[in-house]
């Protein structure tokens, strides 16, 4: 048996359908080529050890029987609960040292918690020779993330596991890879870290007050997601851009855009983008824009002028993989 395994998984960007996807509607998500990595080593001691320098965890350890108990530092939660959930189904006969590292900042909203959960589950189960299917990795990772956050659709977990660009319905009811070769997005970071659960709760409050109104917004978002899917595959960028603008309008209506995100989005459109919208929960994190190749530079400069930081990524990246 191997003594150590390294696994990597991509980050993600939401393309269409955020928030509605929490409530049984579809979304479109793409994996990005900035990756999270986890190396898992077998230990003789019945111990869990964690080094996750990116989230300020070093020298953290506890016995396997203590997994999930006591005060768990924020940076250790996802990896520790992932291991606990594995142990519930597949009893562990040895300990593990887990080291995670990321090519992207956990501030961007690229899904570092979900990606580290997915990497942990894949690496530990590989080391135990369990050969889980992608769906089994997804289910265990989604259970872990939902157990910690209490809310969420699992789209970020699916992007980390499957990679590519996915049509996804809440909880993995549908996980459908789209066959595409190109999706030339421009990504701008707002400089503000958003908290997904806080944003989900803000939308929930509005939806408790105006349930029919908000549900009809979700239904309209579903309609545009379903139109965006073939348009992305056909590389009909003008249509995709138009639908991004419509989706952004609904996100404004849900109350999750910010002055800064809106300024970046309007600047991108003024500079010739086909369309632009926030990506993810809102409240900060990133916006995305789609522009004709000849206008790409001008759009990037306009986003930077509005105070955004351009993040250079490739979309449609490979899903989880064992590193040699
Ligand atoms: C957050 O990036 C996107 C949300 O739809 C939450 C989720 O789907 O888990 C707001």
Short mmCIF file of C-alpha atoms and ligand atoms in Angstrom, two decimals:
data_model
loop_
_atom_site.label_atom_id
_atom_site.label_comp_id
_atom_site.label_asym_id
_atom_site.label_seq_id
_atom_site.Cartn_x
_atom_site.Cartn_y
_atom_site.Cartn_z
CA UNK A 1 0.00 0.00 0.00
CA UNK A 2 1.16 3.56 -0.76
CA UNK A 3 2.26 5.64 2.20
CA UNK A 4 1.14 8.96 0.76
CA UNK A 5 -1.16 10.37 -1.94
CA UNK A 6 -1.44 13.88 -3.36
CA UNK A 7 -4.68 15.03 -4.96
CA UNK A 8 -5.61 18.34 -6.54
CA UNK A 9 -8.99 19.90 -7.39
CA UNK A 10 -9.94 23.09 -9.21
CA UNK A 11 -11.62 26.22 -7.90
CA UNK A 12 -14.88 27.42 -9.48
CA UNK A 13 -16.78 30.37 -10.80
CA UNK A 14 -20.55 30.53 -10.87
CA UNK A 15 -21.73 31.51 -14.35
CA UNK A 16 -25.53 31.70 -13.95
CA UNK A 17 -28.15 30.82 -11.37
CA UNK A 18 -26.63 31.63 -7.95
CA UNK A 19 -29.09 31.79 -5.04
CA UNK A 20 -31.90 30.20 -7.10
CA UNK A 21 -29.84 26.98 -7.09
CA UNK A 22 -30.13 26.80 -3.29
CA UNK A 23 -33.88 26.35 -3.78
CA UNK A 24 -34.19 23.53 -6.31
CA UNK A 25 -33.35 25.43 -9.48
CA UNK A 26 -30.43 24.82 -11.88
CA UNK A 27 -27.20 26.77 -12.27
CA UNK A 28 -24.19 26.76 -14.59
CA UNK A 29 -20.70 26.59 -13.06
CA UNK A 30 -17.21 26.36 -14.54
CA UNK A 31 -14.05 24.99 -12.91
CA UNK A 32 -10.99 27.28 -12.99
CA UNK A 33 -7.36 26.29 -13.46
CA UNK A 34 -6.24 27.52 -10.03
CA UNK A 35 -6.10 24.44 -7.84
CA UNK A 36 -6.24 23.28 -4.25
CA UNK A 37 -3.90 20.45 -3.28
CA UNK A 38 -3.90 17.95 -0.41
CA UNK A 39 -1.19 15.45 0.47
CA UNK A 40 -2.23 12.69 2.84
CA UNK A 41 0.35 10.51 4.60
CA UNK A 42 -0.36 7.39 6.66
CA UNK A 43 0.72 7.60 10.30
CA UNK A 44 1.36 4.75 12.71
CA UNK A 45 -0.25 6.72 15.53
CA UNK A 46 -4.09 6.85 15.63
CA UNK A 47 -3.90 10.58 15.06
CA UNK A 48 -5.12 13.30 12.72
CA UNK A 49 -2.52 15.96 11.97
CA UNK A 50 -3.12 19.01 9.79
CA UNK A 51 -0.89 21.60 8.15
CA UNK A 52 -2.85 24.21 6.17
CA UNK A 53 -0.62 27.25 6.05
CA UNK A 54 -2.94 29.18 3.68
CA UNK A 55 -5.62 29.25 6.37
CA UNK A 56 -3.15 29.70 9.22
CA UNK A 57 -3.23 26.16 10.59
CA UNK A 58 0.05 24.48 11.54
CA UNK A 59 0.87 21.71 14.00
CA UNK A 60 -2.83 20.93 14.63
CA UNK A 61 -3.42 17.39 15.88
CA UNK A 62 -5.86 15.21 17.80
CA UNK A 63 -6.63 11.50 18.21
CA UNK A 64 -9.01 9.85 15.73
CA UNK A 65 -11.56 9.28 18.49
CA UNK A 66 -11.70 13.04 19.04
CA UNK A 67 -12.54 13.87 15.39
CA UNK A 68 -15.31 16.45 15.19
CA UNK A 69 -15.25 17.10 18.94
CA UNK A 70 -14.14 20.15 20.94
CA UNK A 71 -13.24 23.53 19.55
CA UNK A 72 -12.15 23.15 15.92
CA UNK A 73 -10.26 26.11 14.41
CA UNK A 74 -12.06 27.53 11.36
CA UNK A 75 -9.20 26.60 9.02
CA UNK A 76 -9.33 22.93 10.14
CA UNK A 77 -13.10 22.38 10.05
CA UNK A 78 -13.65 21.12 6.51
CA UNK A 79 -10.71 18.69 6.46
CA UNK A 80 -11.43 17.35 9.95
CA UNK A 81 -15.16 16.82 9.38
CA UNK A 82 -14.42 15.25 5.98
CA UNK A 83 -12.17 12.73 7.73
CA UNK A 84 -14.80 12.12 10.41
CA UNK A 85 -17.44 11.46 7.73
CA UNK A 86 -15.13 9.01 5.94
CA UNK A 87 -14.47 7.22 9.24
CA UNK A 88 -18.23 6.79 9.85
CA UNK A 89 -18.58 4.73 6.66
CA UNK A 90 -15.08 3.24 6.34
CA UNK A 91 -13.53 2.61 9.78
CA UNK A 92 -9.95 3.94 9.92
CA UNK A 93 -7.22 1.64 11.17
CA UNK A 94 -4.37 4.18 11.01
CA UNK A 95 -3.79 7.89 11.43
CA UNK A 96 -3.28 10.56 8.77
CA UNK A 97 -1.19 13.65 8.32
CA UNK A 98 -2.91 16.01 5.86
CA UNK A 99 -1.18 18.99 4.27
CA UNK A 100 -3.21 21.37 2.10
CA UNK A 101 -2.07 24.24 -0.08
CA UNK A 102 -3.82 26.46 -2.58
CA UNK A 103 -2.85 28.27 -5.77
CA UNK A 104 -5.58 30.82 -5.11
CA UNK A 105 -6.45 33.06 -2.19
CA UNK A 106 -9.32 31.88 0.01
CA UNK A 107 -10.57 35.50 -0.29
CA UNK A 108 -11.62 35.20 -3.96
CA UNK A 109 -14.68 33.01 -3.43
CA UNK A 110 -13.28 30.31 -5.70
CA UNK A 111 -14.51 27.63 -3.28
CA UNK A 112 -11.39 26.80 -1.27
CA UNK A 113 -13.36 25.10 1.55
CA UNK A 114 -15.20 22.80 -0.84
CA UNK A 115 -12.06 22.07 -2.87
CA UNK A 116 -10.08 21.15 0.26
CA UNK A 117 -12.95 18.90 1.42
CA UNK A 118 -13.01 17.15 -1.96
CA UNK A 119 -9.20 16.74 -2.02
CA UNK A 120 -9.20 15.28 1.49
CA UNK A 121 -11.91 12.72 0.69
CA UNK A 122 -10.32 11.66 -2.58
CA UNK A 123 -6.78 11.42 -1.15
CA UNK A 124 -7.74 9.52 2.03
CA UNK A 125 -9.98 7.05 0.17
CA UNK A 126 -7.30 6.50 -2.52
CA UNK A 127 -4.78 5.77 0.21
CA UNK A 128 -7.22 3.23 1.66
CA UNK A 129 -7.71 1.73 -1.83
CA UNK A 130 -11.45 2.41 -1.72
CA UNK A 131 -11.81 3.62 -5.34
CA UNK A 132 -14.91 5.76 -4.81
CA UNK A 133 -16.83 6.96 -7.86
CA UNK A 134 -17.05 10.70 -8.56
CA UNK A 135 -20.63 10.70 -7.30
CA UNK A 136 -19.58 8.99 -4.06
CA UNK A 137 -16.84 11.59 -3.53
CA UNK A 138 -19.40 14.32 -4.29
CA UNK A 139 -21.96 12.89 -1.83
CA UNK A 140 -19.47 12.60 1.05
CA UNK A 141 -18.04 16.07 0.37
CA UNK A 142 -21.47 17.68 0.05
CA UNK A 143 -22.57 16.07 3.34
CA UNK A 144 -19.42 17.54 4.94
CA UNK A 145 -19.88 21.07 3.57
CA UNK A 146 -23.60 21.15 4.35
CA UNK A 147 -22.97 19.83 7.87
CA UNK A 148 -20.61 22.75 8.54
CA UNK A 149 -22.32 25.59 6.65
CA UNK A 150 -25.91 24.46 7.15
CA UNK A 151 -26.83 25.93 3.74
CA UNK A 152 -25.72 25.62 0.14
CA UNK A 153 -26.44 23.83 -3.10
CA UNK A 154 -23.19 21.83 -3.53
CA UNK A 155 -22.40 23.37 -6.95
CA UNK A 156 -18.87 24.24 -5.77
CA UNK A 157 -18.30 20.65 -4.61
CA UNK A 158 -19.45 19.37 -8.01
CA UNK A 159 -17.08 21.73 -9.85
CA UNK A 160 -14.15 20.53 -7.71
CA UNK A 161 -14.97 16.86 -8.34
CA UNK A 162 -16.09 16.82 -11.98
CA UNK A 163 -14.32 19.91 -13.37
CA UNK A 164 -15.29 21.31 -16.79
CA UNK A 165 -18.47 23.33 -17.04
CA UNK A 166 -21.59 21.88 -15.46
CA UNK A 167 -25.35 22.23 -15.54
CA UNK A 168 -26.11 21.52 -11.90
CA UNK A 169 -29.28 21.15 -9.84
CA UNK A 170 -29.39 21.48 -6.04
CA UNK A 171 -27.68 18.73 -4.07
CA UNK A 172 -26.42 17.02 -7.24
CA UNK A 173 -29.88 15.96 -8.48
CA UNK A 174 -28.47 16.69 -11.95
CA UNK A 175 -24.75 17.04 -12.67
CA UNK A 176 -24.40 17.37 -16.42
CA UNK A 177 -21.05 18.23 -18.05
CA UNK A 178 -21.29 20.63 -21.01
CA UNK A 179 -19.24 19.82 -24.05
CA UNK A 180 -17.32 23.03 -24.71
CA UNK A 181 -13.91 24.09 -25.87
CA UNK A 182 -13.83 27.78 -24.99
CA UNK A 183 -15.29 30.19 -22.45
CA UNK A 184 -13.09 33.31 -22.45
CA UNK A 185 -14.19 35.02 -19.21
CA UNK A 186 -12.73 38.14 -17.67
CA UNK A 187 -12.67 37.97 -13.86
CA UNK A 188 -12.44 40.95 -11.51
CA UNK A 189 -12.03 40.63 -7.74
CA UNK A 190 -13.83 43.30 -5.72
CA UNK A 191 -11.32 43.25 -2.86
CA UNK A 192 -14.07 42.29 -0.41
CA UNK A 193 -14.43 38.81 1.07
CA UNK A 194 -18.06 37.72 1.10
CA UNK A 195 -19.66 35.27 3.50
CA UNK A 196 -21.95 32.96 1.54
CA UNK A 197 -24.20 31.94 4.44
CA UNK A 198 -24.77 35.59 5.44
CA UNK A 199 -25.81 36.38 1.87
CA UNK A 200 -28.10 33.33 1.67
CA UNK A 201 -29.75 34.52 4.90
CA UNK A 202 -30.25 38.06 3.54
CA UNK A 203 -32.08 36.62 0.52
CA UNK A 204 -34.06 34.27 2.80
CA UNK A 205 -35.32 37.26 4.83
CA UNK A 206 -36.65 38.95 1.69
CA UNK A 207 -38.12 35.69 0.50
CA UNK A 208 -39.91 35.16 3.84
CA UNK A 209 -41.52 38.58 3.39
CA UNK A 210 -42.36 38.21 -0.30
CA UNK A 211 -42.37 34.46 -1.01
CA UNK A 212 -44.22 34.53 -4.33
CA UNK A 213 -42.26 37.46 -5.67
CA UNK A 214 -38.90 35.86 -4.90
CA UNK A 215 -39.97 32.44 -6.17
CA UNK A 216 -40.98 34.07 -9.45
CA UNK A 217 -37.50 35.63 -9.67
CA UNK A 218 -36.01 32.14 -9.16
CA UNK A 219 -38.27 30.77 -11.89
CA UNK A 220 -37.08 33.50 -14.27
CA UNK A 221 -33.47 32.75 -13.33
CA UNK A 222 -34.12 29.10 -14.15
CA UNK A 223 -35.44 30.16 -17.55
CA UNK A 224 -32.31 32.18 -18.32
CA UNK A 225 -30.02 29.37 -17.11
CA UNK A 226 -31.77 27.04 -19.55
CA UNK A 227 -31.24 29.54 -22.38
CA UNK A 228 -27.62 30.22 -21.43
CA UNK A 229 -26.70 26.51 -21.58
CA UNK A 230 -27.05 26.03 -25.37
CA UNK A 231 -25.74 29.57 -26.01
CA UNK A 232 -22.49 28.78 -24.15
CA UNK A 233 -22.07 25.51 -26.04
CA UNK A 234 -22.67 27.31 -29.38
CA UNK A 235 -20.25 30.11 -28.35
CA UNK A 236 -23.04 32.63 -28.95
CA UNK A 237 -21.28 35.20 -26.83
CA UNK A 238 -23.65 38.09 -27.53
CA UNK A 239 -26.57 35.99 -26.25
CA UNK A 240 -24.56 34.76 -23.26
CA UNK A 241 -23.64 38.39 -22.46
CA UNK A 242 -27.27 39.54 -22.72
CA UNK A 243 -28.33 36.77 -20.35
CA UNK A 244 -25.54 37.75 -17.92
CA UNK A 245 -27.02 41.25 -17.83
CA UNK A 246 -30.51 39.89 -17.18
CA UNK A 247 -29.18 37.60 -14.43
CA UNK A 248 -27.36 40.57 -12.84
CA UNK A 249 -30.66 42.48 -12.81
CA UNK A 250 -32.28 39.69 -10.79
CA UNK A 251 -29.31 39.56 -8.41
CA UNK A 252 -29.73 43.32 -7.84
CA UNK A 253 -33.40 42.62 -7.12
CA UNK A 254 -32.39 39.95 -4.58
CA UNK A 255 -30.22 42.59 -2.88
CA UNK A 256 -26.84 40.87 -3.16
CA UNK A 257 -24.92 43.20 -5.46
CA UNK A 258 -22.79 45.99 -4.02
CA UNK A 259 -21.83 49.47 -5.16
CA UNK A 260 -18.33 48.24 -5.92
CA UNK A 261 -19.46 45.17 -7.87
CA UNK A 262 -22.00 47.26 -9.80
CA UNK A 263 -19.35 49.88 -10.62
CA UNK A 264 -17.05 47.15 -11.99
CA UNK A 265 -19.92 45.63 -13.97
CA UNK A 266 -21.06 48.95 -15.50
CA UNK A 267 -17.46 49.88 -16.35
CA UNK A 268 -16.99 46.54 -18.12
CA UNK A 269 -20.16 47.09 -20.16
CA UNK A 270 -19.23 50.72 -20.99
CA UNK A 271 -15.87 49.45 -22.29
CA UNK A 272 -17.60 47.08 -24.73
CA UNK A 273 -18.29 43.84 -22.84
CA UNK A 274 -21.16 41.74 -24.19
CA UNK A 275 -22.32 41.39 -20.60
CA UNK A 276 -21.20 41.25 -16.99
CA UNK A 277 -22.51 40.05 -13.63
CA UNK A 278 -21.41 39.19 -10.13
CA UNK A 279 -20.38 35.58 -9.62
CA UNK A 280 -21.33 33.64 -6.50
CA UNK A 281 -23.08 34.82 -3.38
CA UNK A 282 -22.54 38.56 -4.00
CA UNK A 283 -21.67 41.04 -1.25
CA UNK A 284 -18.10 41.03 -2.60
CA UNK A 285 -15.90 38.31 -4.14
CA UNK A 286 -15.71 38.42 -7.95
CA UNK A 287 -17.57 39.68 -11.02
CA UNK A 288 -17.27 38.15 -14.46
CA UNK A 289 -17.50 39.71 -17.92
CA UNK A 290 -17.55 38.41 -21.46
CA UNK A 291 -16.14 40.61 -24.22
CA UNK A 292 -15.17 40.44 -27.89
CA UNK A 293 -11.46 39.49 -28.17
CA UNK A 294 -10.58 42.99 -29.52
CA UNK A 295 -12.16 44.66 -26.49
CA UNK A 296 -10.75 42.37 -23.84
CA UNK A 297 -7.88 44.67 -22.84
CA UNK A 298 -10.12 47.76 -22.64
CA UNK A 299 -12.64 45.87 -20.50
CA UNK A 300 -9.91 44.66 -18.14
CA UNK A 301 -8.58 48.21 -17.80
CA UNK A 302 -12.07 49.55 -17.13
CA UNK A 303 -12.64 46.99 -14.36
CA UNK A 304 -9.28 47.92 -12.83
CA UNK A 305 -10.19 51.64 -13.09
CA UNK A 306 -13.34 50.88 -11.10
CA UNK A 307 -11.14 49.42 -8.35
CA UNK A 308 -11.23 45.73 -9.31
CA UNK A 309 -8.28 43.36 -9.45
CA UNK A 310 -8.09 41.30 -12.65
CA UNK A 311 -7.53 37.63 -11.93
CA UNK A 312 -6.12 35.68 -14.82
CA UNK A 313 -7.70 32.22 -15.02
CA UNK A 314 -8.65 29.60 -17.56
CA UNK A 315 -12.16 28.18 -17.35
CA UNK A 316 -13.41 24.63 -17.99
CA UNK A 317 -10.48 23.19 -15.99
CA UNK A 318 -9.91 19.52 -15.20
CA UNK A 319 -11.67 18.09 -12.13
CA UNK A 320 -10.15 16.19 -9.27
CA UNK A 321 -6.96 14.24 -10.07
CA UNK A 322 -4.37 12.18 -8.30
CA UNK A 323 -0.96 13.82 -8.76
CA UNK A 324 1.95 11.57 -9.66
C1 LIG B 1 -22.48 31.00 -3.64
O1 LIG B 1 -21.27 31.01 -4.34
C2 LIG B 1 -23.64 30.60 -4.51
C3 LIG B 1 -24.94 30.39 -3.78
O2 LIG B 1 -25.93 29.99 -4.75
C4 LIG B 1 -24.82 29.34 -2.69
C5 LIG B 1 -24.79 27.90 -3.19
O3 LIG B 1 -25.25 27.61 -4.27
O4 LIG B 1 -24.28 27.05 -2.43
C6 LIG B 1 -25.42 31.69 -3.15
#
